[in-house]
XYZ file of C-alpha atoms in Angstrom:
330
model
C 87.325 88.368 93.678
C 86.576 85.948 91.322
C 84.321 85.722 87.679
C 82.797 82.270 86.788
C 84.779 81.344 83.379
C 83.654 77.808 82.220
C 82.924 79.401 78.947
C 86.216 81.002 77.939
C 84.621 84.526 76.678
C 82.347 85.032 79.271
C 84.589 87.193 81.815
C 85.589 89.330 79.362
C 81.808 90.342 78.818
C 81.127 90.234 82.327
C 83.950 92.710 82.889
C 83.075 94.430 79.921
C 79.215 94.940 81.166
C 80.748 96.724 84.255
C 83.435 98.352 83.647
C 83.828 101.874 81.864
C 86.750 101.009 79.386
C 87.961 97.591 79.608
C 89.453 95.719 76.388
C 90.052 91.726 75.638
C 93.667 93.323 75.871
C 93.332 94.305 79.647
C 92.634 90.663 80.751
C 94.942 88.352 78.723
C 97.828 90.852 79.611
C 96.849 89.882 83.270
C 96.901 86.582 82.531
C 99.840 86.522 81.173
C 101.545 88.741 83.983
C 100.453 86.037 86.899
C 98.159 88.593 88.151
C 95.155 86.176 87.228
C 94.737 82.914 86.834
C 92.425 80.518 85.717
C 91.221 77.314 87.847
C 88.859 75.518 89.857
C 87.402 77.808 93.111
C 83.918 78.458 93.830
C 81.486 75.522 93.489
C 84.303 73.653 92.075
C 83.744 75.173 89.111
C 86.225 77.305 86.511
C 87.025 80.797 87.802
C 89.570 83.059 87.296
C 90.701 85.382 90.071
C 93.377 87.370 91.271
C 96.258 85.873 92.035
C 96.658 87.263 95.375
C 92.852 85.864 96.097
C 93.567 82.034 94.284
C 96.050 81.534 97.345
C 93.818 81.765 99.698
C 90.597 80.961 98.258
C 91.273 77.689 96.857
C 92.416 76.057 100.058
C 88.665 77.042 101.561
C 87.488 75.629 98.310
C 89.466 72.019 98.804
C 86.514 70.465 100.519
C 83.814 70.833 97.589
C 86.117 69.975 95.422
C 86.861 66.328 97.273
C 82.824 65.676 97.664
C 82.646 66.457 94.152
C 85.248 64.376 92.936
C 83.792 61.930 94.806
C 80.488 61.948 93.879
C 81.678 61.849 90.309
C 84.263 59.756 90.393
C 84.382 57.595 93.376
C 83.038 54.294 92.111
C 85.070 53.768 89.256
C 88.565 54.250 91.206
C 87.951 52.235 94.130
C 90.912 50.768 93.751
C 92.897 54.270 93.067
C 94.760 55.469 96.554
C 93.486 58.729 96.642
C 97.086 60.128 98.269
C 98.976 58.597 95.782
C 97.005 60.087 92.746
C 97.624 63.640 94.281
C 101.423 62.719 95.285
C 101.959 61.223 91.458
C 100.107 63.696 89.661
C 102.143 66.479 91.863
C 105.363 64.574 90.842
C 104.539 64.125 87.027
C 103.627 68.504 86.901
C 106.839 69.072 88.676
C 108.726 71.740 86.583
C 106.856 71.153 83.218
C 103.194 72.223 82.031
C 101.005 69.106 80.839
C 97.274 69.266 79.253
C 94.848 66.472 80.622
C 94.894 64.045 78.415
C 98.757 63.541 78.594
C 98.723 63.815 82.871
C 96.019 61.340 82.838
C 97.774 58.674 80.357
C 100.500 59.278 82.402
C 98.598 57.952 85.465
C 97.180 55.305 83.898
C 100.726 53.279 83.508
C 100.091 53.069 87.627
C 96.307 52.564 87.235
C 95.940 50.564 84.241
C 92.516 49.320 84.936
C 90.858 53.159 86.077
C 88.769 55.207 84.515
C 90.779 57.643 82.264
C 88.712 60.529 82.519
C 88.570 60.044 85.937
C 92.011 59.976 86.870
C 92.633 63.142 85.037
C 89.814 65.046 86.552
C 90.672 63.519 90.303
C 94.210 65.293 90.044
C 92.344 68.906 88.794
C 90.378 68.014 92.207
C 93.153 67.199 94.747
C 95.815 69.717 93.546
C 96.174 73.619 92.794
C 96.404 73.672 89.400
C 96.001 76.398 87.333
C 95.332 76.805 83.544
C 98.142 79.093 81.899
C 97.909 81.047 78.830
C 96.674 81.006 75.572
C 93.921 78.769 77.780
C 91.799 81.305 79.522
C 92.463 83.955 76.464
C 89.069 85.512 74.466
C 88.023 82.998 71.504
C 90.514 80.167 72.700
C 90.177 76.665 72.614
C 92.061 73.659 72.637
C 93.744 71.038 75.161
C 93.508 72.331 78.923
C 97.154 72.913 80.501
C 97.763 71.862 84.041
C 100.494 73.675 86.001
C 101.291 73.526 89.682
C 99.874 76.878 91.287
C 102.349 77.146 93.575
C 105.190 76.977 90.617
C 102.930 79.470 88.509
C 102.794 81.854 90.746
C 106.005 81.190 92.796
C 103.944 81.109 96.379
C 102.873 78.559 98.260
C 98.430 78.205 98.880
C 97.381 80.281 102.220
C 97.583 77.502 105.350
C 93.856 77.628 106.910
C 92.576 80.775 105.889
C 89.779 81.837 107.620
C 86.331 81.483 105.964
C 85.111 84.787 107.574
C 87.482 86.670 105.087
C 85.124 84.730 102.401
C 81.951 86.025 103.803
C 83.548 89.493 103.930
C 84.292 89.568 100.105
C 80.933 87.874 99.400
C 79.163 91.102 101.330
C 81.098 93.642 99.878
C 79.930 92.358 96.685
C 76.784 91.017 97.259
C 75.280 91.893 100.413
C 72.740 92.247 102.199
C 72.189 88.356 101.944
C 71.383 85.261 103.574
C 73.184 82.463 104.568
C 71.365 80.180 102.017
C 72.945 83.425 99.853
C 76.492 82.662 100.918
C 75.938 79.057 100.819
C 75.014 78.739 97.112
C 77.338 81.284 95.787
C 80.565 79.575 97.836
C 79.658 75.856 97.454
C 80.212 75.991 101.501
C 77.946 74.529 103.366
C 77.210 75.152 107.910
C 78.159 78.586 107.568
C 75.177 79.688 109.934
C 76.956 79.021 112.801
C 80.070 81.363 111.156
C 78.000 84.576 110.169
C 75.980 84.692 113.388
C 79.368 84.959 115.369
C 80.713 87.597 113.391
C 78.982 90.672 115.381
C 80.595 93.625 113.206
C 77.515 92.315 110.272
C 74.415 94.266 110.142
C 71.783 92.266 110.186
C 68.402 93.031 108.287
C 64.685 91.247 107.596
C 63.409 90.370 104.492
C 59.819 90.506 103.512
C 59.575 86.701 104.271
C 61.247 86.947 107.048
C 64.661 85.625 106.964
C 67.614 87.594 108.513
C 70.002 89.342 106.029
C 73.507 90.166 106.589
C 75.911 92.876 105.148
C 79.108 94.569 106.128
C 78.458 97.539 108.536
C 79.561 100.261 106.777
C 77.912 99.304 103.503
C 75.636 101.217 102.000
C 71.857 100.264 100.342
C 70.983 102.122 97.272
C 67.889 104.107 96.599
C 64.743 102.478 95.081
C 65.005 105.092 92.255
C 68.606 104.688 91.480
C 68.770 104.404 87.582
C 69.648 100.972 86.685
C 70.520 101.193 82.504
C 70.698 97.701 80.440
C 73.178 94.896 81.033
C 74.030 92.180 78.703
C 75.115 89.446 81.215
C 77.268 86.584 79.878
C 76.905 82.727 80.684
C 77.440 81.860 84.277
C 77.291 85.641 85.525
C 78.102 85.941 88.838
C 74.862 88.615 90.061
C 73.226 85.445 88.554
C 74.632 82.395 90.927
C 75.139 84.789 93.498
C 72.130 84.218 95.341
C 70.092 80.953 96.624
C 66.934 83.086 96.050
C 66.645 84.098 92.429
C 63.332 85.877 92.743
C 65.667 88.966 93.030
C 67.025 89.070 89.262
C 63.951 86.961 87.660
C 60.503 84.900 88.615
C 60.349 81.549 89.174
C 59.269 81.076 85.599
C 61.763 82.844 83.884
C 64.506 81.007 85.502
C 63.271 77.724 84.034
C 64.531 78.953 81.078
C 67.828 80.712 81.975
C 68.637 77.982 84.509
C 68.850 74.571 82.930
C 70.884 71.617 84.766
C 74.112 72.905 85.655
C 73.599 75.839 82.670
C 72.930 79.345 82.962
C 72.084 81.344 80.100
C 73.263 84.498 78.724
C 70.466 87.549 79.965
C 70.344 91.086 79.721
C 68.896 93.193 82.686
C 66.057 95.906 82.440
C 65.858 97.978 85.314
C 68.214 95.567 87.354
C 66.373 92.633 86.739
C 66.156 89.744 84.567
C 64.114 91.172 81.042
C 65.499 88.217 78.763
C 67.841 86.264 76.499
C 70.731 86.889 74.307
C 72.857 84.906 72.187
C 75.744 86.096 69.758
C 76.211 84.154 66.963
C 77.533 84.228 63.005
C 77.682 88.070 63.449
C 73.882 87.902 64.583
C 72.729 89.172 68.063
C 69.579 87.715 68.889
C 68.043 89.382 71.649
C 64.409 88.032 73.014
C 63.054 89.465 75.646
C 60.529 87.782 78.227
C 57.744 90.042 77.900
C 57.280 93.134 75.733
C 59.298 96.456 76.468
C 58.339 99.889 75.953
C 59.950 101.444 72.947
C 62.867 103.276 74.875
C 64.323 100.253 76.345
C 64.388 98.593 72.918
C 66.231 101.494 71.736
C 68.549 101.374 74.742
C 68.814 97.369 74.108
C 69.925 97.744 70.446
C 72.330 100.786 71.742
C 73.878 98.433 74.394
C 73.793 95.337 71.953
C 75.943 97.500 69.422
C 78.514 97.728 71.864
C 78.714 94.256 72.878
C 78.855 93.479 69.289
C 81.702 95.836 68.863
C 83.756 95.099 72.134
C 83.313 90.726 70.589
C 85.159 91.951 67.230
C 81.992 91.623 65.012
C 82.238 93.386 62.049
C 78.699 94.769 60.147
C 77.110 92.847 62.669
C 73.051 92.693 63.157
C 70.162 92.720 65.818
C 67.765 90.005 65.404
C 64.845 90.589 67.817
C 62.834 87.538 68.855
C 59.344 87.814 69.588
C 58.532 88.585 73.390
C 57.630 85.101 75.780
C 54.535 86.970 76.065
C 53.581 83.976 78.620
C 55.874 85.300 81.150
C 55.346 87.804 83.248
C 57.635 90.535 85.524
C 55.963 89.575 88.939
């Protein structure tokens, strides 16, 4: 539904990682077809999604993105109508395409004595606004553009879509999880009361004890299905996905994947966390948490190869970092 993308080349290798032939090609020609688009949705945070998901999924996500505009920005534009901001900035995007800096200079002439930064962001907060092509596009930088969704796409947002279609696409995704689960991956919060009164879920027990949901009809793999290496990009969703990361990695090792608001680029042994990666200067420097037997090395370099290839590195090398032999798998 939709693939975290605050770092511009990180849904390409998260589609990459999971998908049997997928090029850079395949998701800028989306992008530039309207079938994808790039904004703020879960968490508040950038995403891109479908198009036919944005519509809907944005209006659910209008709530976060007012607590966090206001926890951010509230103080310093007390004196900024929060209405009129939306209403103006609407006005000023109407018909044209404008990066941040030039929407929020445009604002200040009404707000002289606001915080700049602030009255750009506030307008990313209050309306749908997507960020068009080449932003969004593998290796590009530069100025942000905003543009209306609705005039993007040429459809209006969803009016009140239900948050049990969220839940749904979380599940099918995700599942079996807990609300805490839901919670953390959506930014939504009271969503208890939602899940229990859907009664199609199926509803399992953890080993601590908490009740897990999934969709009826959805499988659960096999302890001894095969899980090969996965280089996971910054932000990956199976990541952020859940409140309890003690599934992917132990309480240790997500000190140092998870710092602040980052999360680090990992690769996955046997479907859980087994490291860090970062490409650089043609260099892939792999370093895993705790030594690995010989034929998940080989796999590793193998796997790192290909993500080397699929980024457009040419004679590129594997630099392997010396285990965190302090941390352990349990």
């Amino acid at each position: 539904m939709a693939v975290q993308g605050q770092e511009v080349d990180a849904p390409y290798i998260g589609l990459w990682t999971r998908l049997a032939s997928f090029t850079q090609d395949d998701l800028a020609a989306l992008l530039h077809g309207k079938q994808v688009v790039r904004g703020s949705l879960l968490r508040g945070t950038q995403h891109l999604a479908l198009a036919d998901d944005y519509v809907w999924v944005r209006p659910l996500m209008q709530v976060i993105l007012n607590r966090t505009r206001q926890a951010a920005f509230g103080r310093v534009t007390r004196g900024v109508d929060v209405e009129e901001l939306g209403a103006l900035a609407r006005g000023h995007l109407a018909g044209r395409t404008l990066t941040r800096p030039q929407l929020r200079d445009l604002l200040l002439e009404r707000w002289p004595e606001a915080d700049p930064t602030a009255l750009g962001f506030s307008a990313q907060a209050l309306l749908p606004i997507v960020h068009t092509p080449p932003n969004g596009l593998w290796g590009r930088g530069g100025a942000t553009p905003f543009t209306l969704a609705e005039e993007w796409l040429g459809r209006p947002m969803e009016c009140s879509p239900p948050i049990e279609r969220l839940v749904v696409r979380y599940l099918a995704a995700f599942g079996p999880a807990s609300v805490m689960d839901v919670q953390m991956w959506s930014g939504l919060t009271r969503l208890r009361a939602v899940m229990e009164a859907m009664p199609s879920l199926r509803k399992y027990q953890d080993s601590a004890g908490r009740v897990l949901y999934d969709l009826p009809d959805a499988p659960l793999a096999a302890e001894d299905v095969p899980a090969p290496v996965r280089f996971l990009p910054w932000f990956d969703n199976l990541v952020v996905a859940f409140a309890d990361r003690t599934r992917m990695m132990t309480a240790e090792q997500r000190k140092a994947v998870c710092v602040g608001a980052a999360v680090y680029p990992t690769f996955l042994v046997d479907g859980t966390v087994g490291g860090m990666w970062d490409l650089k200067d043609g260099v892939l420097t792999v370093e895993p948490f705790h030594p690995l037997p010989d034929a998940v090395m080989a796999e590793l370099a193998s796997e790192g190869a290909r993500l080397m290839a699929f980024a457009g590195v040419q004679e590129g090398e594997i630099a392997w970092s010396p285990p965190r032999s302090s941390m352990t798998t349990s």
